[in-house]
């Protein structure tokens, strides 16, 4: 929280230039700021009416903001191509040309770019593909890693810090990243829940959403779902306006857009830019990249910057374009689109021997000449009764006139000699529990409108359970039945994990929505992780009960009611850890196909080292670590103990000892004689009813002696939490959304 001194007593040497009349009036301003804020949050206390109407119509309606950027330079290293001759070390050489080729190359994406714009204006960045348009937008929006970008970006002459910029700005990506099954109104309402402060009543948030729908011109589509390839929804132009709407729901001071008209027809593009013009006129600074604006779109733009391979080739108003190119020696023909002519000329020059170097140098001279002739004076805030407002004071005054600014609040404090205002700029608009609640509500609403997804999941589990139940129908307690039980448990537990692979696309499809929303602190990453777990867990319960009910009685598993309960719990724990593991991988891998490949491979390794194919005692020492890391090991051992924990239950009696051996094919009489011979040789009485192998013997033979079944359950659950934590760190480290 920063405290801003708006006016001081007569002893203050820093404010000698401000008269006592200004002190008094500014104190009234700050009191008015507090009153307007109270009304915004539902306080019915009347607004003070001590300010005269002329003042309200002037200063309060136009809080000045000027964004300037100077000498922005951004270089990236170009990786050397892998060639056979580069695999061998080279001898040192004194030849500078050879030495230069051996060094890593750098490419300049921005080269000393400067400019300025103010509230109420749209600045457009133009150029051919690869000219640096998106890079410049990213540089101004603080989407380039600190230290990589040189130069300064200032608002009202003060350097913008990252936290402040996140609060007062918004960035609209080129792609329309929206939840397909939400309506336009719901999409904007969820954005309001995330970005608007908790202190604002829900009724006021709804009013803000309705006003924004009218401002965007999408009233007729308010109740229509966004749609995707499989669901018919709104049009492309409407999608683009919704994308803009969710980022301007908090009415930001700075709005950055990366080619908002890309892929739209002429009419849709014009409607989008017209919306942006209204946003700018409401007191915002709008900066966007655009590929090739039409004549109508050009009429809505206030400032242009043409780029060519990272250099500025023109900076000024659209009206000055003809004079600029006329003086350059390439006059624009009448009745021809100015920007199309300029872009065609730039492309032509880029293909020539000298490139655009001449145009770049001419632009520098032309800018200097304009400054000398006072044709283009530097931008300054318009004259107001208080020209010495600091940036935070200007933002506080902007909040007071309706800019919601993501929870930033201006609170006035007045005294007899001192008037101060406190600008509270929280990192997030809402506490964590509200974020989790809103995220969960949005995810469940989007999923509820796609019931076929959950239907396919539960159908696959039931069908798998049905196949296993019919294959392993009513297993007996013979040695063959024991072996078949082991096979059933190994396949069933691995099925739990393979079934969870369908969770892989969930985050991959939402990755860029998540990155866009968290880039400007719509919610915490931890809130997203917790919400993701909460939303996914109920479906795991249904899947667990469905599989247990399908297989438990049909296979003839042992344990009674408590055995059934533990069977359900270990299946649920397996689904939980498997879902968490796949979710973690979705935060690491870049694509669905690669993710499926990795998931299938790792789960196969888990099954291999689970203890079914090879006992723990037989696994080589250099692979034993993988045995303990196997997610399948612990559920597999848990269900074995749940099934064979009864020490009184016998699984091999008398002549059954010869089963699963070549002697098992002998007649029953011969088996009895062999058993009698073995009995006499050992000196132990062994009859056809003597129990030779109990459940505990089977567990010992399988090497399941280290952990109890409850410990295996807890470890399986703990693996689920571990992978959720790792998922959080992947989001924390892998979603910075900044260029390096």
XYZ file of C-alpha atoms in Angstrom:
740
model
C 0.000 0.000 0.000
C 1.436 3.354 -0.995
C 0.611 6.637 0.688
C 0.363 9.602 -1.618
C 0.606 13.126 -0.240
C -1.835 15.218 -2.228
C -1.416 18.500 -0.386
C 0.740 19.637 2.513
C 0.949 22.497 4.993
C 2.596 25.852 4.305
C 5.924 24.625 5.747
C 6.399 22.117 2.918
C 9.112 23.394 0.589
C 8.210 20.967 -2.213
C 4.742 22.387 -2.805
C 5.440 26.106 -2.685
C 4.252 26.417 -6.261
C 0.766 25.217 -5.345
C -1.425 27.881 -3.875
C -3.576 27.434 -0.828
C -6.608 27.561 -3.075
C -5.322 24.492 -4.899
C -4.700 22.756 -1.564
C -8.304 23.328 -0.592
C -9.695 22.212 -3.936
C -7.498 19.131 -4.116
C -8.687 18.157 -0.657
C -12.235 18.369 -1.997
C -11.161 16.192 -4.941
C -9.816 13.497 -2.667
C -12.948 13.563 -0.530
C -14.937 13.174 -3.725
C -12.727 10.220 -4.690
C -13.670 8.505 -1.444
C -17.366 9.239 -1.892
C -17.482 7.913 -5.455
C -15.714 4.774 -4.323
C -18.265 4.291 -1.570
C -21.081 4.503 -4.068
C -19.315 1.983 -6.310
C -19.289 -0.575 -3.511
C -22.880 -0.014 -2.533
C -22.594 2.683 0.159
C -25.603 4.984 -0.136
C -23.867 7.932 1.495
C -24.494 10.927 -0.787
C -21.632 12.166 -2.898
C -20.287 15.510 -1.779
C -21.527 18.232 -4.082
C -19.071 20.908 -3.055
C -17.210 20.747 -6.371
C -18.600 22.992 -9.036
C -19.977 21.609 -12.280
C -17.264 23.104 -14.445
C -14.617 21.257 -12.483
C -16.462 17.937 -12.745
C -16.979 18.375 -16.474
C -13.329 19.198 -17.001
C -10.815 17.490 -14.774
C -12.847 14.589 -13.411
C -13.865 13.529 -16.883
C -10.357 13.592 -18.345
C -7.633 12.260 -16.092
C -4.527 12.593 -18.274
C -2.249 9.661 -19.114
C 0.690 9.681 -21.516
C 2.615 6.511 -22.348
C 6.108 7.044 -23.742
C 8.783 4.569 -24.748
C 12.356 5.412 -25.694
C 15.093 3.436 -27.447
C 13.531 0.006 -27.018
C 16.067 -2.576 -28.194
C 15.680 -6.336 -28.058
C 18.197 -8.890 -29.315
C 17.889 -12.676 -29.327
C 20.546 -15.314 -29.844
C 20.201 -17.403 -32.981
C 21.121 -21.032 -32.517
C 23.742 -22.341 -34.880
C 22.589 -25.078 -37.193
C 23.864 -28.529 -36.341
C 26.387 -29.405 -39.049
C 28.788 -32.313 -39.276
C 31.851 -30.051 -39.381
C 30.727 -28.310 -36.189
C 30.981 -31.569 -34.247
C 34.774 -31.373 -34.284
C 36.779 -28.727 -32.388
C 38.424 -26.074 -34.539
C 41.882 -24.657 -34.229
C 42.186 -21.123 -32.974
C 42.508 -18.536 -35.693
C 43.417 -14.888 -35.861
C 41.203 -14.289 -38.897
C 38.395 -12.023 -37.619
C 35.942 -13.232 -40.244
C 36.425 -16.887 -39.325
C 36.328 -16.030 -35.630
C 33.107 -14.095 -36.159
C 31.392 -17.048 -37.837
C 32.303 -19.274 -34.903
C 30.512 -17.061 -32.393
C 26.784 -17.393 -31.693
C 24.796 -14.962 -33.810
C 22.303 -12.448 -32.487
C 19.253 -11.112 -34.251
C 17.847 -7.671 -33.538
C 14.049 -7.768 -33.255
C 13.705 -4.173 -32.040
C 16.238 -1.437 -32.759
C 15.871 1.840 -30.830
C 12.096 2.112 -31.132
C 10.619 5.270 -29.601
C 7.179 6.818 -29.512
C 4.376 8.099 -27.355
C 0.610 8.104 -27.134
C -2.045 9.254 -24.704
C -5.459 8.354 -23.353
C -8.248 8.634 -25.875
C -6.014 7.493 -28.737
C -5.421 4.262 -30.631
C -1.828 3.627 -31.614
C -1.420 0.999 -34.331
C 1.817 -0.856 -35.082
C 2.065 -1.958 -38.724
C 4.530 -3.930 -40.774
C 5.035 -7.091 -42.735
C 5.324 -10.488 -41.071
C 8.532 -10.601 -39.042
C 8.835 -6.831 -38.811
C 8.568 -6.806 -35.001
C 4.937 -5.782 -34.470
C 4.120 -8.400 -31.837
C 7.547 -7.982 -30.249
C 6.933 -4.265 -29.720
C 3.519 -4.939 -28.187
C 5.121 -7.519 -25.872
C 7.839 -5.041 -24.921
C 5.320 -2.362 -23.966
C 3.176 -4.890 -22.069
C 6.156 -6.137 -20.012
C 6.036 -9.568 -21.630
C 9.791 -9.683 -22.256
C 12.018 -10.974 -19.454
C 13.752 -8.357 -17.372
C 17.286 -7.753 -18.586
C 16.616 -8.836 -22.163
C 14.919 -5.581 -23.173
C 16.828 -2.292 -23.229
C 15.159 1.094 -23.110
C 12.447 2.659 -20.974
C 8.658 2.564 -20.857
C 7.036 5.312 -18.815
C 3.525 6.418 -17.946
C 3.193 10.116 -17.160
C 6.974 10.301 -16.976
C 7.291 7.569 -14.328
C 8.728 4.104 -14.935
C 6.051 1.417 -14.840
C 6.734 -1.408 -12.391
C 5.520 -4.923 -13.146
C 2.989 -5.150 -10.312
C 1.404 -1.793 -11.107
C 1.304 -2.582 -14.830
C -0.534 -5.856 -14.192
C -3.226 -3.982 -12.301
C -3.821 -1.095 -14.714
C -3.381 -2.915 -18.030
C -4.742 -5.769 -20.111
C -3.308 -7.816 -22.966
C -5.514 -9.397 -25.632
C -3.841 -12.288 -27.449
C -4.211 -12.917 -31.143
C -6.094 -16.194 -30.637
C -9.599 -16.332 -29.188
C -9.056 -18.409 -26.033
C -12.494 -19.059 -24.571
C -14.460 -21.862 -22.930
C -16.665 -23.199 -25.735
C -19.709 -24.216 -23.682
C -20.172 -20.952 -21.787
C -22.442 -18.234 -23.094
C -21.133 -14.760 -23.866
C -22.787 -13.351 -20.750
C -21.405 -16.134 -18.536
C -17.914 -15.689 -19.964
C -17.901 -11.979 -19.162
C -19.484 -12.587 -15.752
C -16.738 -14.998 -14.753
C -14.179 -12.445 -15.930
C -15.893 -9.894 -13.699
C -15.744 -12.285 -10.747
C -12.002 -12.692 -11.264
C -10.952 -9.133 -12.037
C -13.356 -6.907 -10.117
C -12.797 -6.393 -6.389
C -14.656 -8.420 -3.807
C -15.946 -5.168 -2.273
C -18.064 -4.576 -5.381
C -21.536 -6.156 -4.950
C -22.559 -8.827 -7.416
C -25.372 -6.599 -8.668
C -22.815 -3.946 -9.639
C -20.709 -6.568 -11.383
C -23.748 -7.657 -13.380
C -24.391 -4.045 -14.344
C -20.771 -3.737 -15.488
C -21.150 -6.886 -17.613
C -24.376 -5.633 -19.197
C -22.796 -2.259 -19.948
C -19.792 -3.997 -21.510
C -22.039 -6.193 -23.666
C -23.638 -3.046 -25.054
C -20.243 -1.391 -25.487
C -18.976 -4.409 -27.443
C -22.123 -4.537 -29.567
C -22.915 -8.194 -28.803
C -26.319 -7.833 -27.113
C -27.976 -10.219 -29.609
C -25.416 -12.934 -28.827
C -25.389 -12.530 -25.035
C -27.247 -15.826 -24.402
C -25.424 -17.810 -27.108
C -22.610 -20.210 -26.272
C -19.121 -19.442 -27.585
C -19.017 -22.721 -29.521
C -16.241 -24.709 -31.161
C -15.777 -27.154 -34.023
C -18.460 -29.487 -32.675
C -20.893 -26.920 -31.276
C -22.384 -24.042 -33.220
C -21.855 -20.720 -31.467
C -21.178 -17.058 -32.129
C -19.439 -15.635 -35.202
C -15.722 -14.941 -35.524
C -16.105 -11.194 -35.093
C -18.237 -11.687 -31.996
C -15.672 -14.115 -30.563
C -12.975 -11.507 -31.018
C -15.044 -8.872 -29.257
C -15.723 -11.282 -26.374
C -11.976 -11.927 -26.130
C -11.435 -8.196 -25.840
C -14.276 -7.901 -23.347
C -12.918 -10.407 -20.837
C -9.644 -8.470 -20.695
C -11.216 -5.035 -20.354
C -13.867 -6.011 -17.816
C -11.944 -4.026 -15.183
C -11.749 -0.991 -17.497
C -7.945 -0.833 -17.719
C -5.946 2.308 -18.334
C -3.634 0.521 -20.788
C -4.924 -1.959 -23.366
C -2.543 -3.960 -25.580
C -3.823 -6.093 -28.449
C -1.916 -8.439 -30.749
C -3.566 -8.260 -34.195
C -7.190 -8.091 -32.991
C -8.478 -7.983 -36.595
C -6.515 -11.000 -37.829
C -8.723 -13.536 -39.617
C -11.784 -11.266 -39.726
C -13.607 -9.897 -42.717
C -13.598 -6.166 -43.387
C -16.890 -5.466 -41.629
C -16.026 -7.502 -38.528
C -12.588 -5.874 -38.351
C -14.167 -2.427 -38.536
C -16.623 -3.290 -35.752
C -13.773 -4.520 -33.534
C -11.710 -1.353 -34.037
C -14.822 0.751 -33.514
C -15.235 -0.914 -30.126
C -11.589 -0.170 -29.371
C -12.170 3.472 -30.268
C -14.987 3.696 -27.730
C -12.723 2.084 -25.130
C -10.010 4.651 -25.855
C -12.477 7.515 -25.618
C -13.506 6.273 -22.175
C -10.043 7.242 -20.932
C -7.821 4.320 -21.925
C -4.641 4.096 -23.982
C -5.078 1.483 -26.725
C -2.018 0.067 -28.507
C -2.432 -2.703 -31.045
C -0.634 -4.409 -33.891
C -2.517 -4.700 -37.144
C -1.567 -6.288 -40.431
C -3.314 -4.266 -43.131
C -6.137 -1.923 -42.050
C -8.887 -0.947 -44.442
C -9.694 2.672 -45.260
C -12.518 2.730 -42.685
C -10.316 1.218 -39.975
C -7.561 3.726 -40.779
C -10.006 6.539 -40.081
C -10.363 5.307 -36.478
C -6.620 5.227 -35.751
C -4.813 8.168 -34.172
C -1.131 7.198 -34.357
C 0.818 4.814 -36.577
C 4.203 3.147 -36.249
C 5.505 1.305 -39.293
C 8.236 -1.252 -38.614
C 10.627 -2.991 -40.942
C 12.870 -5.696 -39.513
C 12.880 -4.052 -36.108
C 13.439 -0.479 -37.311
C 10.981 2.413 -37.327
C 10.278 3.609 -40.860
C 7.394 5.911 -39.948
C 5.907 7.292 -36.752
C 3.083 9.791 -36.758
C -0.561 10.355 -37.535
C -2.380 8.790 -40.520
C -2.958 12.278 -41.924
C 0.801 12.867 -42.209
C 1.436 9.750 -44.293
C 0.951 11.434 -47.720
C 3.295 14.331 -46.866
C 5.924 11.926 -45.466
C 6.098 9.712 -48.537
C 5.813 12.707 -50.845
C 8.918 14.243 -49.268
C 10.628 10.848 -49.392
C 10.080 10.798 -53.135
C 7.360 8.172 -53.360
C 4.043 10.065 -53.380
C 0.903 8.095 -52.591
C -1.468 8.018 -55.598
C -4.927 9.458 -55.106
C -7.766 7.082 -54.198
C -5.290 4.457 -52.967
C -5.244 3.068 -49.449
C -2.393 4.842 -47.677
C -1.344 1.935 -45.485
C -1.457 -0.562 -48.351
C 0.799 1.688 -50.409
C 3.199 2.170 -47.482
C 3.388 -1.561 -46.724
C 3.894 -2.455 -50.400
C 6.688 0.109 -50.672
C 8.349 -1.199 -47.506
C 8.209 -4.789 -48.806
C 9.681 -3.638 -52.122
C 12.524 -1.850 -50.348
C 13.179 -4.859 -48.117
C 13.781 -6.923 -51.234
C 16.224 -4.417 -52.704
C 19.978 -4.315 -52.169
C 19.988 -1.384 -49.759
C 16.910 -2.507 -47.877
C 14.944 0.066 -45.915
C 18.035 1.826 -44.562
C 17.263 4.946 -46.591
C 13.668 5.091 -45.343
C 14.808 4.593 -41.735
C 17.302 7.468 -42.012
C 14.744 9.694 -43.721
C 12.255 9.035 -40.918
C 14.832 10.144 -38.329
C 15.517 13.383 -40.232
C 11.811 13.970 -40.789
C 11.055 13.553 -37.081
C 13.818 16.027 -36.179
C 12.536 18.484 -38.748
C 9.005 18.251 -37.372
C 10.225 18.917 -33.838
C 12.180 21.951 -35.010
C 9.151 23.292 -36.870
C 6.926 22.571 -33.868
C 4.688 20.467 -36.041
C 4.706 17.600 -33.539
C 5.418 18.797 -29.996
C 5.984 16.110 -27.377
C 2.835 14.860 -25.732
C 2.048 16.304 -22.312
C -1.040 15.914 -20.196
C -3.599 18.615 -21.009
C -3.728 21.667 -18.853
C -5.596 20.987 -15.636
C -5.879 22.717 -12.286
C -3.341 20.185 -10.907
C -0.463 19.619 -13.320
C 1.759 18.114 -10.607
C -0.233 14.925 -10.016
C 2.001 11.892 -9.591
C 1.221 8.670 -11.439
C -0.420 7.082 -8.409
C -2.470 10.206 -7.810
C -3.612 10.137 -11.435
C -4.552 6.459 -11.103
C -6.432 7.206 -7.881
C -8.366 9.976 -9.618
C -8.993 7.620 -12.547
C -10.498 5.067 -10.160
C -12.746 7.752 -8.754
C -14.306 8.473 -12.130
C -15.206 4.852 -12.805
C -12.026 2.994 -13.705
C -12.284 -0.188 -11.658
C -8.628 -1.182 -12.086
C -8.727 -4.715 -10.646
C -9.465 -3.917 -7.075
C -7.303 -0.823 -6.749
C -8.926 1.566 -4.322
C -8.301 5.200 -3.523
C -9.089 6.173 0.032
C -9.009 9.816 1.058
C -7.794 11.131 4.389
C -8.301 14.791 5.199
C -7.131 17.050 8.002
C -6.856 20.674 8.828
C -3.448 21.033 7.273
C -2.879 17.782 5.457
C -4.887 15.958 2.817
C -3.641 12.544 1.762
C -4.927 9.659 -0.284
C -3.914 6.035 -0.048
C -3.841 4.002 -3.258
C -4.297 0.339 -2.404
C -3.073 -1.892 -5.216
C -3.549 -5.527 -4.167
C -1.811 -8.240 -6.145
C -5.138 -10.055 -6.625
C -8.677 -8.731 -6.658
C -10.110 -11.561 -4.531
C -9.033 -13.834 -1.678
C -7.998 -17.382 -2.470
C -11.240 -19.100 -1.458
C -13.303 -16.939 -3.802
C -10.920 -17.729 -6.656
C -11.257 -21.468 -5.984
C -15.041 -21.164 -5.793
C -15.276 -19.224 -9.060
C -12.835 -21.474 -10.913
C -14.669 -24.584 -9.744
C -18.042 -23.168 -10.726
C -16.789 -22.291 -14.209
C -15.185 -25.696 -14.791
C -18.229 -27.613 -13.586
C -20.553 -25.495 -15.715
C -18.415 -26.064 -18.795
C -18.205 -29.819 -18.079
C -21.905 -30.186 -17.303
C -22.719 -28.980 -20.801
C -20.524 -31.710 -22.262
C -21.969 -34.814 -20.543
C -20.730 -37.024 -23.350
C -17.164 -36.661 -22.043
C -17.982 -38.110 -18.632
C -20.309 -40.642 -20.272
C -17.437 -41.976 -22.387
C -15.188 -42.244 -19.324
C -17.666 -44.166 -17.199
C -18.672 -46.346 -20.157
C -15.029 -47.315 -20.752
C -14.611 -48.207 -17.056
C -17.828 -50.254 -16.960
C -17.009 -52.052 -20.203
C -13.503 -52.852 -18.952
C -14.939 -54.085 -15.675
C -17.532 -56.198 -17.514
C -14.864 -57.829 -19.690
C -12.688 -58.589 -16.666
C -15.695 -59.925 -14.742
C -16.665 -62.304 -17.514
C -13.087 -63.449 -18.134
C -12.303 -64.013 -14.437
C -15.790 -65.218 -13.506
C -16.116 -66.717 -10.019
C -12.511 -67.703 -9.411
C -12.009 -70.642 -7.063
C -9.403 -71.079 -4.346
C -7.252 -73.554 -6.262
C -3.646 -72.822 -7.270
C -4.908 -71.883 -10.734
C -7.430 -69.559 -9.130
C -4.616 -67.903 -7.177
C -2.600 -67.332 -10.334
C -5.669 -65.952 -12.110
C -6.356 -63.615 -9.186
C -2.831 -62.217 -9.475
C -3.380 -61.568 -13.179
C -6.734 -59.911 -12.521
C -5.291 -57.579 -9.874
C -2.317 -56.583 -12.026
C -4.504 -55.774 -15.022
C -7.225 -54.080 -12.970
C -4.836 -51.768 -11.110
C -2.990 -50.781 -14.272
C -6.356 -50.112 -15.929
C -7.055 -47.445 -13.314
C -4.005 -45.515 -14.458
C -4.500 -45.992 -18.184
C -8.095 -44.792 -17.853
C -6.783 -41.541 -16.344
C -4.900 -40.730 -19.556
C -8.029 -38.961 -20.819
C -7.296 -36.174 -18.293
C -4.265 -35.186 -20.380
C -6.046 -32.862 -22.875
C -7.959 -30.992 -20.141
C -5.146 -28.657 -19.141
C -3.481 -28.699 -22.565
C -6.688 -27.247 -24.024
C -6.886 -24.654 -21.256
C -3.165 -23.874 -21.032
C -3.286 -20.585 -22.940
C -6.486 -19.489 -21.217
C -4.695 -20.117 -17.926
C -1.594 -18.207 -19.087
C -3.670 -15.266 -20.281
C -5.639 -15.027 -17.051
C -2.719 -15.481 -14.662
C -0.453 -13.119 -16.623
C -2.435 -10.216 -15.181
C -3.213 -11.771 -11.796
C -6.826 -12.743 -12.403
C -6.250 -15.506 -9.851
C -3.456 -17.396 -8.114
C -1.841 -20.443 -9.646
C -2.392 -22.295 -6.399
C -6.120 -21.554 -6.663
C -6.179 -23.123 -10.107
C -4.392 -26.274 -8.881
C -6.763 -26.715 -5.932
C -9.830 -26.024 -8.067
C -8.620 -28.493 -10.702
C -8.324 -31.190 -8.019
C -11.697 -30.382 -6.438
C -13.557 -30.472 -9.747
C -11.981 -33.727 -10.916
C -12.471 -35.682 -7.664
C -16.279 -36.313 -7.727
C -16.063 -38.032 -11.107
C -13.333 -40.303 -9.731
C -15.730 -41.461 -7.006
C -18.332 -42.497 -9.588
C -15.704 -44.294 -11.662
C -14.398 -46.158 -8.592
C -17.831 -47.321 -7.455
C -18.761 -48.379 -11.001
C -15.619 -50.520 -11.432
C -15.823 -52.035 -7.945
C -19.506 -52.921 -8.336
C -18.848 -54.503 -11.733
C -15.957 -56.722 -10.655
C -16.015 -57.441 -6.909
C -18.829 -60.000 -6.718
C -18.463 -61.277 -10.281
C -14.818 -62.252 -9.788
C -15.547 -63.654 -6.335
C -13.132 -61.556 -4.309
C -12.787 -62.154 -0.599
C -13.043 -59.855 2.410
C -16.739 -59.248 3.019
C -18.132 -55.718 3.502
C -14.854 -54.331 4.868
C -12.962 -55.937 2.005
C -15.361 -54.306 -0.477
C -14.904 -50.919 1.230
C -11.118 -51.160 1.051
C -11.359 -52.350 -2.559
C -13.349 -49.210 -3.419
C -10.887 -47.004 -1.518
C -7.786 -48.389 -3.221
C -9.432 -48.035 -6.635
C -10.328 -44.431 -5.788
C -6.764 -43.798 -4.577
C -5.439 -45.294 -7.826
C -7.680 -43.033 -9.891
C -6.575 -40.061 -7.750
C -2.841 -40.712 -8.104
C -3.190 -41.578 -11.789
C -5.207 -38.442 -12.509
C -2.677 -36.341 -10.597
C 0.226 -37.934 -12.469
C -1.359 -37.272 -15.867
C -2.257 -33.725 -14.810
C 1.367 -33.122 -13.843
C 2.539 -34.398 -17.229
C 0.042 -32.119 -18.988
C 1.851 -29.181 -17.414
C 5.169 -30.405 -18.817
C 4.483 -31.705 -22.334
C 3.624 -29.261 -25.138
C 1.123 -31.369 -27.105
C -1.518 -34.042 -26.647
C 0.121 -36.615 -28.949
C 3.478 -36.333 -27.216
C 1.724 -36.509 -23.861
C -0.116 -39.721 -24.728
C 3.131 -41.298 -25.913
C 4.907 -40.453 -22.670
C 1.966 -41.530 -20.474
C 1.618 -44.928 -22.144
C 5.363 -45.568 -21.959
C 5.744 -44.604 -18.288
C 2.655 -46.550 -17.199
C 4.049 -49.605 -18.985
C 7.259 -49.226 -16.980
C 5.235 -48.864 -13.783
C 3.430 -52.129 -14.537
C 6.675 -53.900 -15.394
C 8.229 -53.020 -12.034
C 5.038 -53.436 -9.978
C 6.040 -56.917 -8.746
C 3.660 -58.971 -10.897
C 6.012 -59.902 -13.732
C 9.085 -60.162 -11.522
C 9.255 -60.330 -7.733
C 10.953 -57.589 -5.802
C 13.695 -59.995 -4.696
C 14.534 -60.799 -8.323
C 14.748 -57.221 -9.610
C 18.391 -56.159 -10.243
C 19.782 -53.680 -7.722
C 20.274 -51.008 -10.363
C 16.525 -51.078 -11.166
C 15.120 -51.513 -7.661
C 14.584 -47.747 -7.315
C 12.042 -47.894 -10.145
C 10.143 -50.588 -8.258
C 9.570 -48.207 -5.351
C 8.638 -45.366 -7.697
C 6.060 -47.464 -9.547
C 2.554 -46.116 -8.995
C 1.096 -49.561 -9.760
C 3.181 -51.319 -7.061
C 1.297 -49.943 -4.066
C -2.317 -50.507 -5.238
C -1.286 -53.972 -6.490
C 0.212 -54.964 -3.138
C -2.760 -53.435 -1.300
C -5.369 -55.527 -3.137
C -3.210 -58.665 -2.716
C -3.173 -58.132 1.033
C -6.887 -57.369 1.022
C -7.510 -60.683 -0.742
C -4.976 -62.995 0.930
C -4.728 -61.492 4.418
C -6.853 -64.250 5.988
C -4.273 -66.682 7.481
C -6.904 -69.402 8.000
C -7.990 -69.545 4.384
C -6.332 -72.328 2.412
C -5.473 -72.171 -1.275
C -3.487 -75.434 -1.761
C -4.646 -78.754 -0.210
C -3.130 -82.218 -0.605
C -2.733 -83.263 -4.208
C -3.311 -79.656 -5.398
C 0.390 -79.223 -4.738
C 0.990 -80.925 -8.081
C -1.157 -78.421 -9.995
C 0.647 -76.065 -12.391
C 3.353 -78.755 -12.802
C 3.774 -81.656 -15.296
C 2.608 -84.015 -12.532
C -0.747 -82.309 -12.537
C -1.791 -84.393 -15.575
C -1.455 -87.691 -13.655
C -4.544 -89.626 -12.488
C -5.879 -88.841 -9.036
C -4.829 -92.262 -7.663
C -1.235 -91.732 -8.787
C -1.216 -88.270 -7.175
C -2.334 -89.772 -3.862
C 0.483 -92.343 -4.010
C 3.026 -89.614 -4.754
C 1.664 -87.548 -1.886
C 1.953 -90.525 0.457
C 5.564 -91.107 -0.669
C 6.442 -87.444 -0.057
C 4.749 -87.628 3.339
C 6.810 -90.658 4.382
C 10.032 -89.076 3.063
C 9.476 -85.882 5.060
C 8.189 -87.662 8.105
C 5.061 -85.506 8.085
C 1.512 -86.658 7.642
C 0.085 -85.071 4.487
C -3.381 -86.129 3.449
C -5.612 -84.934 0.619
C -7.203 -82.397 3.005
C -3.987 -81.034 4.536
C -3.544 -77.281 3.936
C -0.169 -76.636 2.335
C -0.450 -72.945 1.303
C -2.356 -70.157 3.057
C -2.895 -66.539 2.053
C 0.128 -65.357 4.039
C 2.288 -67.898 2.183
C 1.155 -66.413 -1.121
C 2.005 -62.888 0.074
C 5.455 -64.071 1.180
C 6.031 -65.794 -2.153
C 5.040 -62.590 -4.002
C 7.365 -60.497 -1.813
C 4.481 -58.464 -0.335
C 5.788 -58.291 3.217
C 7.167 -54.765 3.697
C 4.026 -52.620 3.951
C 0.506 -53.140 5.254
C -2.445 -52.580 2.965
C -3.305 -49.313 4.734
C 0.239 -48.042 4.291
C -0.011 -48.865 0.600
C -3.291 -46.915 0.463
C -1.759 -43.882 2.171
C 1.296 -43.935 -0.098
C -0.945 -44.075 -3.172
C -2.925 -41.075 -1.921
C 0.324 -39.265 -1.054
C 1.569 -39.792 -4.611
C -1.549 -37.986 -5.808
C -0.812 -34.982 -3.608
C 2.866 -35.032 -4.630
C 2.004 -34.818 -8.315
C -0.476 -32.002 -7.643
C 2.327 -30.076 -5.931
C 4.646 -30.784 -8.849
C 1.878 -29.597 -11.189
C 1.798 -26.322 -9.257
C 5.543 -25.853 -9.697
C 5.308 -26.557 -13.422
C 2.685 -23.810 -13.652
C 4.822 -21.517 -11.541
C 7.954 -22.031 -13.607
C 6.517 -22.770 -17.021
C 3.838 -20.107 -17.415
C 5.794 -16.883 -17.059
C 4.396 -15.896 -20.447
C 7.438 -13.762 -21.184
C 10.020 -13.800 -23.923
C 13.587 -14.435 -22.821
